[in-house]
PDB file of C-alpha atoms in Angstrom:
ATOM      1  CA  UNK A   1      -2.285  11.438 -12.137  1.00 84.00           C
ATOM      2  CA  UNK A   2      -0.072  12.690  -9.299  1.00 96.00           C
ATOM      3  CA  UNK A   3       2.997  14.825  -9.821  1.00 97.00           C
ATOM      4  CA  UNK A   4       6.397  13.367  -9.022  1.00 97.00           C
ATOM      5  CA  UNK A   5       6.796  16.070  -6.375  1.00 98.00           C
ATOM      6  CA  UNK A   6       3.691  14.797  -4.557  1.00 98.00           C
ATOM      7  CA  UNK A   7       4.792  11.164  -4.818  1.00 98.00           C
ATOM      8  CA  UNK A   8       8.292  11.974  -3.550  1.00 98.00           C
ATOM      9  CA  UNK A   9       6.858  13.974  -0.657  1.00 98.00           C
ATOM     10  CA  UNK A  10       4.803  10.961   0.441  1.00 98.00           C
ATOM     11  CA  UNK A  11       7.868   8.707   0.128  1.00 97.00           C
ATOM     12  CA  UNK A  12       9.533  10.829   2.808  1.00 96.00           C
ATOM     13  CA  UNK A  13       6.648  10.442   5.275  1.00 96.00           C
ATOM     14  CA  UNK A  14       5.973   7.380   7.424  1.00 95.00           C
ATOM     15  CA  UNK A  15       2.714   5.506   6.951  1.00 96.00           C
ATOM     16  CA  UNK A  16       1.973   6.145  10.629  1.00 95.00           C
ATOM     17  CA  UNK A  17       1.859   9.889   9.966  1.00 96.00           C
ATOM     18  CA  UNK A  18      -0.145   9.383   6.767  1.00 98.00           C
ATOM     19  CA  UNK A  19      -2.682   7.186   8.593  1.00 97.00           C
ATOM     20  CA  UNK A  20      -3.082   9.811  11.340  1.00 97.00           C
ATOM     21  CA  UNK A  21      -3.501  12.533   8.721  1.00 98.00           C
ATOM     22  CA  UNK A  22      -6.198  10.611   6.848  1.00 98.00           C
ATOM     23  CA  UNK A  23      -8.121  10.210  10.102  1.00 97.00           C
ATOM     24  CA  UNK A  24      -7.803  13.936  10.794  1.00 97.00           C
ATOM     25  CA  UNK A  25      -9.764  14.458   7.585  1.00 98.00           C
ATOM     26  CA  UNK A  26     -12.581  12.129   8.593  1.00 97.00           C
ATOM     27  CA  UNK A  27     -11.629   8.884   6.855  1.00 96.00           C
ATOM     28  CA  UNK A  28      -9.914   5.630   7.680  1.00 94.00           C
ATOM     29  CA  UNK A  29      -6.847   4.897   5.640  1.00 95.00           C
ATOM     30  CA  UNK A  30      -4.881   2.069   7.224  1.00 96.00           C
ATOM     31  CA  UNK A  31      -5.450  -1.487   6.009  1.00 96.00           C
ATOM     32  CA  UNK A  32      -5.974  -4.163   8.646  1.00 88.00           C
ATOM     33  CA  UNK A  33      -2.638  -5.438   9.915  1.00 76.00           C
ATOM     34  CA  UNK A  34      -2.985  -8.830   8.235  1.00 82.00           C
ATOM     35  CA  UNK A  35      -1.936  -7.137   4.979  1.00 90.00           C
ATOM     36  CA  UNK A  36       1.787  -6.716   5.580  1.00 88.00           C
ATOM     37  CA  UNK A  37       5.144  -6.448   3.849  1.00 93.00           C
ATOM     38  CA  UNK A  38       6.447  -9.627   2.223  1.00 94.00           C
ATOM     39  CA  UNK A  39       9.593  -8.092   0.702  1.00 92.00           C
ATOM     40  CA  UNK A  40      11.290  -6.369   3.660  1.00 89.00           C
ATOM     41  CA  UNK A  41      14.151  -4.867   1.692  1.00 85.00           C
ATOM     42  CA  UNK A  42      11.926  -3.156  -0.855  1.00 89.00           C
ATOM     43  CA  UNK A  43      11.557   0.586  -1.276  1.00 89.00           C
ATOM     44  CA  UNK A  44       8.651   2.561   0.175  1.00 94.00           C
ATOM     45  CA  UNK A  45       5.601   2.038  -2.016  1.00 97.00           C
ATOM     46  CA  UNK A  46       3.712   5.118  -3.239  1.00 98.00           C
ATOM     47  CA  UNK A  47       1.406   5.252  -6.254  1.00 98.00           C
ATOM     48  CA  UNK A  48      -2.160   5.356  -7.561  1.00 98.00           C
ATOM     49  CA  UNK A  49      -4.291   2.261  -7.110  1.00 98.00           C
ATOM     50  CA  UNK A  50      -5.323  -0.008  -9.960  1.00 98.00           C
ATOM     51  CA  UNK A  51      -7.964  -2.341  -8.562  1.00 98.00           C
ATOM     52  CA  UNK A  52      -8.807  -5.986  -9.310  1.00 98.00           C
ATOM     53  CA  UNK A  53     -11.398  -8.222  -7.644  1.00 98.00           C
ATOM     54  CA  UNK A  54     -11.257 -12.010  -7.437  1.00 98.00           C
ATOM     55  CA  UNK A  55     -13.974 -14.378  -6.244  1.00 97.00           C
ATOM     56  CA  UNK A  56     -14.209 -18.147  -5.664  1.00 96.00           C
ATOM     57  CA  UNK A  57     -14.665 -20.034  -8.932  1.00 95.00           C
ATOM     58  CA  UNK A  58     -14.019 -23.458 -10.419  1.00 93.00           C
ATOM     59  CA  UNK A  59     -12.972 -21.923 -13.747  1.00 87.00           C
ATOM     60  CA  UNK A  60      -9.540 -22.869 -15.006  1.00 92.00           C
ATOM     61  CA  UNK A  61      -8.827 -19.647 -16.889  1.00 86.00           C
ATOM     62  CA  UNK A  62      -5.894 -17.378 -16.022  1.00 89.00           C
ATOM     63  CA  UNK A  63      -6.522 -14.247 -13.898  1.00 94.00           C
ATOM     64  CA  UNK A  64      -7.385 -12.096 -16.920  1.00 95.00           C
ATOM     65  CA  UNK A  65      -8.114  -8.796 -15.182  1.00 97.00           C
ATOM     66  CA  UNK A  66      -4.949  -8.996 -13.084  1.00 97.00           C
ATOM     67  CA  UNK A  67      -2.832  -9.639 -16.180  1.00 97.00           C
ATOM     68  CA  UNK A  68      -4.498  -6.691 -17.916  1.00 98.00           C
ATOM     69  CA  UNK A  69      -3.812  -4.502 -14.883  1.00 98.00           C
ATOM     70  CA  UNK A  70      -0.116  -5.335 -15.102  1.00 98.00           C
ATOM     71  CA  UNK A  71       0.233  -4.942 -18.869  1.00 98.00           C
ATOM     72  CA  UNK A  72      -1.976  -1.897 -19.449  1.00 98.00           C
ATOM     73  CA  UNK A  73      -1.717   0.285 -16.327  1.00 98.00           C
ATOM     74  CA  UNK A  74       0.391   3.452 -16.345  1.00 98.00           C
ATOM     75  CA  UNK A  75       3.938   3.289 -15.048  1.00 98.00           C
ATOM     76  CA  UNK A  76       4.044   3.848 -11.294  1.00 98.00           C
ATOM     77  CA  UNK A  77       0.661   2.233 -10.610  1.00 98.00           C
ATOM     78  CA  UNK A  78       0.028   0.004  -7.592  1.00 98.00           C
ATOM     79  CA  UNK A  79      -1.900  -3.164  -8.427  1.00 98.00           C
ATOM     80  CA  UNK A  80      -4.420  -3.840  -5.643  1.00 98.00           C
ATOM     81  CA  UNK A  81      -6.135  -7.251  -5.642  1.00 98.00           C
ATOM     82  CA  UNK A  82      -9.175  -7.946  -3.479  1.00 98.00           C
ATOM     83  CA  UNK A  83      -9.559 -11.693  -2.957  1.00 97.00           C
ATOM     84  CA  UNK A  84     -11.289 -11.480   0.403  1.00 96.00           C
ATOM     85  CA  UNK A  85      -8.233 -12.767   2.256  1.00 95.00           C
ATOM     86  CA  UNK A  86      -8.160 -15.940   0.159  1.00 94.00           C
ATOM     87  CA  UNK A  87      -5.750 -18.707   1.114  1.00 95.00           C
ATOM     88  CA  UNK A  88      -4.461 -18.908  -2.458  1.00 97.00           C
ATOM     89  CA  UNK A  89      -1.746 -16.988  -4.263  1.00 98.00           C
ATOM     90  CA  UNK A  90      -3.153 -14.145  -6.349  1.00 98.00           C
ATOM     91  CA  UNK A  91       0.394 -13.028  -7.245  1.00 98.00           C
ATOM     92  CA  UNK A  92       3.669 -14.791  -8.042  1.00 98.00           C
ATOM     93  CA  UNK A  93       7.060 -14.623  -9.675  1.00 98.00           C
ATOM     94  CA  UNK A  94       5.970 -14.251 -13.296  1.00 98.00           C
ATOM     95  CA  UNK A  95       3.483 -11.517 -12.423  1.00 98.00           C
ATOM     96  CA  UNK A  96       6.273  -9.721 -10.589  1.00 98.00           C
ATOM     97  CA  UNK A  97       8.513  -9.977 -13.652  1.00 98.00           C
ATOM     98  CA  UNK A  98       5.733  -8.507 -15.790  1.00 98.00           C
ATOM     99  CA  UNK A  99       5.136  -5.730 -13.277  1.00 98.00           C
ATOM    100  CA  UNK A 100       8.825  -4.812 -13.182  1.00 98.00           C
ATOM    101  CA  UNK A 101       8.981  -4.828 -16.979  1.00 98.00           C
ATOM    102  CA  UNK A 102       6.002  -2.450 -17.135  1.00 98.00           C
ATOM    103  CA  UNK A 103       7.228  -0.104 -14.401  1.00 98.00           C
ATOM    104  CA  UNK A 104       4.481  -1.015 -11.925  1.00 98.00           C
ATOM    105  CA  UNK A 105       5.388   0.434  -8.513  1.00 98.00           C
ATOM    106  CA  UNK A 106       4.253  -2.557  -6.416  1.00 98.00           C
ATOM    107  CA  UNK A 107       1.262  -4.607  -5.353  1.00 98.00           C
ATOM    108  CA  UNK A 108      -1.115  -4.888  -2.402  1.00 98.00           C
ATOM    109  CA  UNK A 109      -2.921  -8.213  -2.057  1.00 98.00           C
ATOM    110  CA  UNK A 110      -5.847  -9.113   0.170  1.00 97.00           C
ATOM    111  CA  UNK A 111      -4.904 -12.723  -0.401  1.00 97.00           C
ATOM    112  CA  UNK A 112      -1.721 -14.746  -0.768  1.00 97.00           C
ATOM    113  CA  UNK A 113       1.486 -14.547  -2.759  1.00 98.00           C
ATOM    114  CA  UNK A 114       3.792 -17.350  -3.899  1.00 98.00           C
ATOM    115  CA  UNK A 115       7.287 -17.634  -5.378  1.00 98.00           C
ATOM    116  CA  UNK A 116       8.525 -15.421  -2.547  1.00 97.00           C
ATOM    117  CA  UNK A 117      12.073 -16.819  -2.695  1.00 97.00           C
ATOM    118  CA  UNK A 118      12.160 -16.110  -6.420  1.00 97.00           C
ATOM    119  CA  UNK A 119      10.811 -12.586  -5.960  1.00 97.00           C
ATOM    120  CA  UNK A 120      13.322 -11.792  -3.206  1.00 96.00           C
ATOM    121  CA  UNK A 121      16.159 -13.182  -5.315  1.00 96.00           C
ATOM    122  CA  UNK A 122      15.308 -11.586  -8.665  1.00 97.00           C
ATOM    123  CA  UNK A 123      13.361  -8.443  -7.712  1.00 97.00           C
ATOM    124  CA  UNK A 124      14.314  -7.512  -4.130  1.00 95.00           C
ATOM    125  CA  UNK A 125      13.331  -3.863  -4.608  1.00 96.00           C
ATOM    126  CA  UNK A 126       9.798  -4.647  -5.763  1.00 97.00           C
ATOM    127  CA  UNK A 127       7.300  -4.012  -2.933  1.00 97.00           C
ATOM    128  CA  UNK A 128       4.806  -6.815  -2.250  1.00 98.00           C
ATOM    129  CA  UNK A 129       2.211  -6.515   0.518  1.00 97.00           C
ATOM    130  CA  UNK A 130      -0.010  -9.527   1.152  1.00 97.00           C
ATOM    131  CA  UNK A 131      -1.858 -11.436   3.878  1.00 96.00           C
ATOM    132  CA  UNK A 132       0.478 -14.421   3.664  1.00 95.00           C
ATOM    133  CA  UNK A 133       2.538 -16.617   1.387  1.00 96.00           C
ATOM    134  CA  UNK A 134       0.990 -19.836   0.094  1.00 97.00           C
ATOM    135  CA  UNK A 135       1.940 -22.172  -2.771  1.00 97.00           C
ATOM    136  CA  UNK A 136      -1.618 -22.768  -4.056  1.00 96.00           C
ATOM    137  CA  UNK A 137      -2.633 -21.270  -7.424  1.00 94.00           C
ATOM    138  CA  UNK A 138      -5.904 -19.450  -8.069  1.00 95.00           C
ATOM    139  CA  UNK A 139      -6.567 -21.499 -11.207  1.00 93.00           C
ATOM    140  CA  UNK A 140      -9.619 -23.654 -10.568  1.00 94.00           C
ATOM    141  CA  UNK A 141     -10.218 -21.888  -7.248  1.00 96.00           C
ATOM    142  CA  UNK A 142     -10.621 -18.144  -7.930  1.00 96.00           C
ATOM    143  CA  UNK A 143     -11.181 -15.960 -10.979  1.00 96.00           C
ATOM    144  CA  UNK A 144     -10.948 -12.227 -11.615  1.00 97.00           C
ATOM    145  CA  UNK A 145     -14.298 -10.487 -12.104  1.00 97.00           C
ATOM    146  CA  UNK A 146     -13.539  -6.754 -12.264  1.00 98.00           C
ATOM    147  CA  UNK A 147     -10.870  -4.214 -13.123  1.00 98.00           C
ATOM    148  CA  UNK A 148     -10.758  -0.639 -11.861  1.00 98.00           C
ATOM    149  CA  UNK A 149     -13.906  -0.797  -9.797  1.00 98.00           C
ATOM    150  CA  UNK A 150     -13.999  -0.187  -6.021  1.00 98.00           C
ATOM    151  CA  UNK A 151     -12.618  -3.077  -3.942  1.00 98.00           C
ATOM    152  CA  UNK A 152     -12.135  -3.837  -0.258  1.00 97.00           C
ATOM    153  CA  UNK A 153      -8.609  -4.406   1.032  1.00 97.00           C
ATOM    154  CA  UNK A 154      -7.949  -4.963   4.713  1.00 94.00           C
ATOM    155  CA  UNK A 155     -11.447  -3.701   5.584  1.00 94.00           C
ATOM    156  CA  UNK A 156     -10.920  -0.439   3.657  1.00 97.00           C
ATOM    157  CA  UNK A 157     -12.668   0.476   0.403  1.00 97.00           C
ATOM    158  CA  UNK A 158     -10.125   1.427  -2.251  1.00 98.00           C
ATOM    159  CA  UNK A 159     -11.179   3.260  -5.402  1.00 98.00           C
ATOM    160  CA  UNK A 160      -9.132   3.353  -8.593  1.00 98.00           C
ATOM    161  CA  UNK A 161      -6.810   6.334  -8.389  1.00 98.00           C
ATOM    162  CA  UNK A 162      -6.674   6.481  -4.591  1.00 98.00           C
ATOM    163  CA  UNK A 163      -3.098   6.939  -3.441  1.00 98.00           C
ATOM    164  CA  UNK A 164      -1.449   3.915  -1.825  1.00 98.00           C
ATOM    165  CA  UNK A 165       1.377   4.535   0.648  1.00 98.00           C
ATOM    166  CA  UNK A 166       3.139   1.556   2.265  1.00 97.00           C
ATOM    167  CA  UNK A 167       6.268   0.844   4.289  1.00 95.00           C
ATOM    168  CA  UNK A 168       7.322  -1.545   7.066  1.00 93.00           C
ATOM    169  CA  UNK A 169       4.450  -0.373   9.269  1.00 93.00           C
ATOM    170  CA  UNK A 170       1.840  -1.433   6.719  1.00 95.00           C
ATOM    171  CA  UNK A 171      -0.407   0.018   4.034  1.00 97.00           C
ATOM    172  CA  UNK A 172      -2.464   3.213   3.954  1.00 98.00           C
ATOM    173  CA  UNK A 173      -4.972   4.352   1.360  1.00 98.00           C
ATOM    174  CA  UNK A 174      -5.397   8.080   0.847  1.00 98.00           C
ATOM    175  CA  UNK A 175      -8.694   8.986  -0.866  1.00 98.00           C
ATOM    176  CA  UNK A 176      -7.944  10.734  -4.123  1.00 97.00           C
ATOM    177  CA  UNK A 177      -9.913  13.847  -3.163  1.00 97.00           C
ATOM    178  CA  UNK A 178      -7.920  14.231   0.064  1.00 98.00           C
ATOM    179  CA  UNK A 179      -4.362  13.752  -1.219  1.00 98.00           C
ATOM    180  CA  UNK A 180      -3.307  17.408  -1.050  1.00 98.00           C
ATOM    181  CA  UNK A 181      -4.875  17.982   2.380  1.00 98.00           C
ATOM    182  CA  UNK A 182      -3.477  14.742   3.798  1.00 98.00           C
ATOM    183  CA  UNK A 183      -0.003  15.576   2.538  1.00 98.00           C
ATOM    184  CA  UNK A 184      -0.015  18.927   4.335  1.00 98.00           C
ATOM    185  CA  UNK A 185      -1.354  17.378   7.541  1.00 98.00           C
ATOM    186  CA  UNK A 186       1.120  14.489   7.445  1.00 97.00           C
ATOM    187  CA  UNK A 187       4.041  16.854   6.928  1.00 97.00           C
ATOM    188  CA  UNK A 188       2.931  18.839   9.979  1.00 95.00           C
ATOM    189  CA  UNK A 189       2.622  15.615  12.013  1.00 94.00           C
ATOM    190  CA  UNK A 190       6.174  14.671  10.993  1.00 93.00           C
ATOM    191  CA  UNK A 191       7.441  18.128  11.997  1.00 93.00           C
ATOM    192  CA  UNK A 192       5.832  17.838  15.420  1.00 89.00           C
ATOM    193  CA  UNK A 193       7.165  14.313  15.923  1.00 85.00           C
ATOM    194  CA  UNK A 194      10.720  15.488  15.273  1.00 86.00           C
ATOM    195  CA  UNK A 195      10.230  18.345  17.725  1.00 85.00           C
ATOM    196  CA  UNK A 196       8.795  15.971  20.329  1.00 82.00           C
ATOM    197  CA  UNK A 197      11.769  13.640  19.931  1.00 81.00           C
ATOM    198  CA  UNK A 198      14.105  16.568  20.550  1.00 84.00           C
ATOM    199  CA  UNK A 199      12.118  17.645  23.629  1.00 80.00           C
ATOM    200  CA  UNK A 200      12.152  14.106  25.068  1.00 84.00           C
ATOM    201  CA  UNK A 201      15.906  13.789  24.628  1.00 86.00           C
ATOM    202  CA  UNK A 202      16.601  17.274  25.963  1.00 80.00           C
ATOM    203  CA  UNK A 203      14.337  16.891  29.010  1.00 81.00           C
ATOM    204  CA  UNK A 204      15.196  13.271  29.767  1.00 84.00           C
ATOM    205  CA  UNK A 205      11.480  12.581  30.215  1.00 80.00           C
ATOM    206  CA  UNK A 206       8.871  11.075  27.920  1.00 78.00           C
ATOM    207  CA  UNK A 207       5.994  12.862  29.660  1.00 79.00           C
ATOM    208  CA  UNK A 208       7.734  16.222  29.621  1.00 74.00           C
ATOM    209  CA  UNK A 209       8.599  15.829  25.985  1.00 69.00           C
ATOM    210  CA  UNK A 210       5.022  14.974  25.057  1.00 73.00           C
ATOM    211  CA  UNK A 211       3.458  17.806  27.058  1.00 75.00           C
ATOM    212  CA  UNK A 212       3.762  20.540  24.408  1.00 69.00           C
ATOM    213  CA  UNK A 213       1.642  18.747  21.815  1.00 68.00           C
ATOM    214  CA  UNK A 214      -0.229  16.336  24.099  1.00 67.00           C
ATOM    215  CA  UNK A 215      -0.112  13.440  21.646  1.00 66.00           C
ATOM    216  CA  UNK A 216       1.791  10.200  21.151  1.00 64.00           C
TER     217      UNK A 216
END
C-alpha cells in the first residue's frame, strides 16, 4: 500500500511534526493522550491501519474479527481496535505472539491490554499503544462487530488504510489521501526545527532563536 521509502521516511520524523503537518492540511491527526505507549523500548510504529470495532456484549465467543485481522492482514499492518476506551483487555500476550508471527507492525487500542510483563519479556520490540493495562478479558463483556470499517480511536476517525505513526509522544493518524503532502510538510517542519535549535544555541536566547520562523 505504501512504499518502504515512504514508511522509512515517516520513521525518521517525530509524531509531533507529523501531527502539526496533518493540521496544516486541514485535518486532526493526533489521538487523545489517553492512548499512549505501553512498550517503551519498542521501535517507532509506522504502517497502514487495519480496523476492528468492539462493543459491550454478554457473548462468550472469542474476538473473531481481531483474530482475523492478525492472521489475514498484510505484513506491516497496524491493528487498530476501537473499544470505546473499555476497561477490559482487547489485546494480550497470545495476540502479540500471533502478530509477531504474521509480521504485524504493532497495535493501537482504544481500550486495555493485559499480559504486559509477558509482552515486554518476550516481544520487547513490538509496539503496543493502549489506554491502560487491565487483567480483565473481553470474553463475556465485549465482542467484535466489524473489520476494516471506519472506527474512532482517541476521538479521531480512522479509516482502513490510513497511515498510523506512533512514538513516545503518542499516536497520529495520517489520512490516506494526505500521506504524500503530510510527508513533505513534516519534513519541512523537521528541517526548520533543527535550524531553530541551532539558532537558539548560537544566540543563547530562546526568543531570538524562535524569531526567524515565529513558531514553537
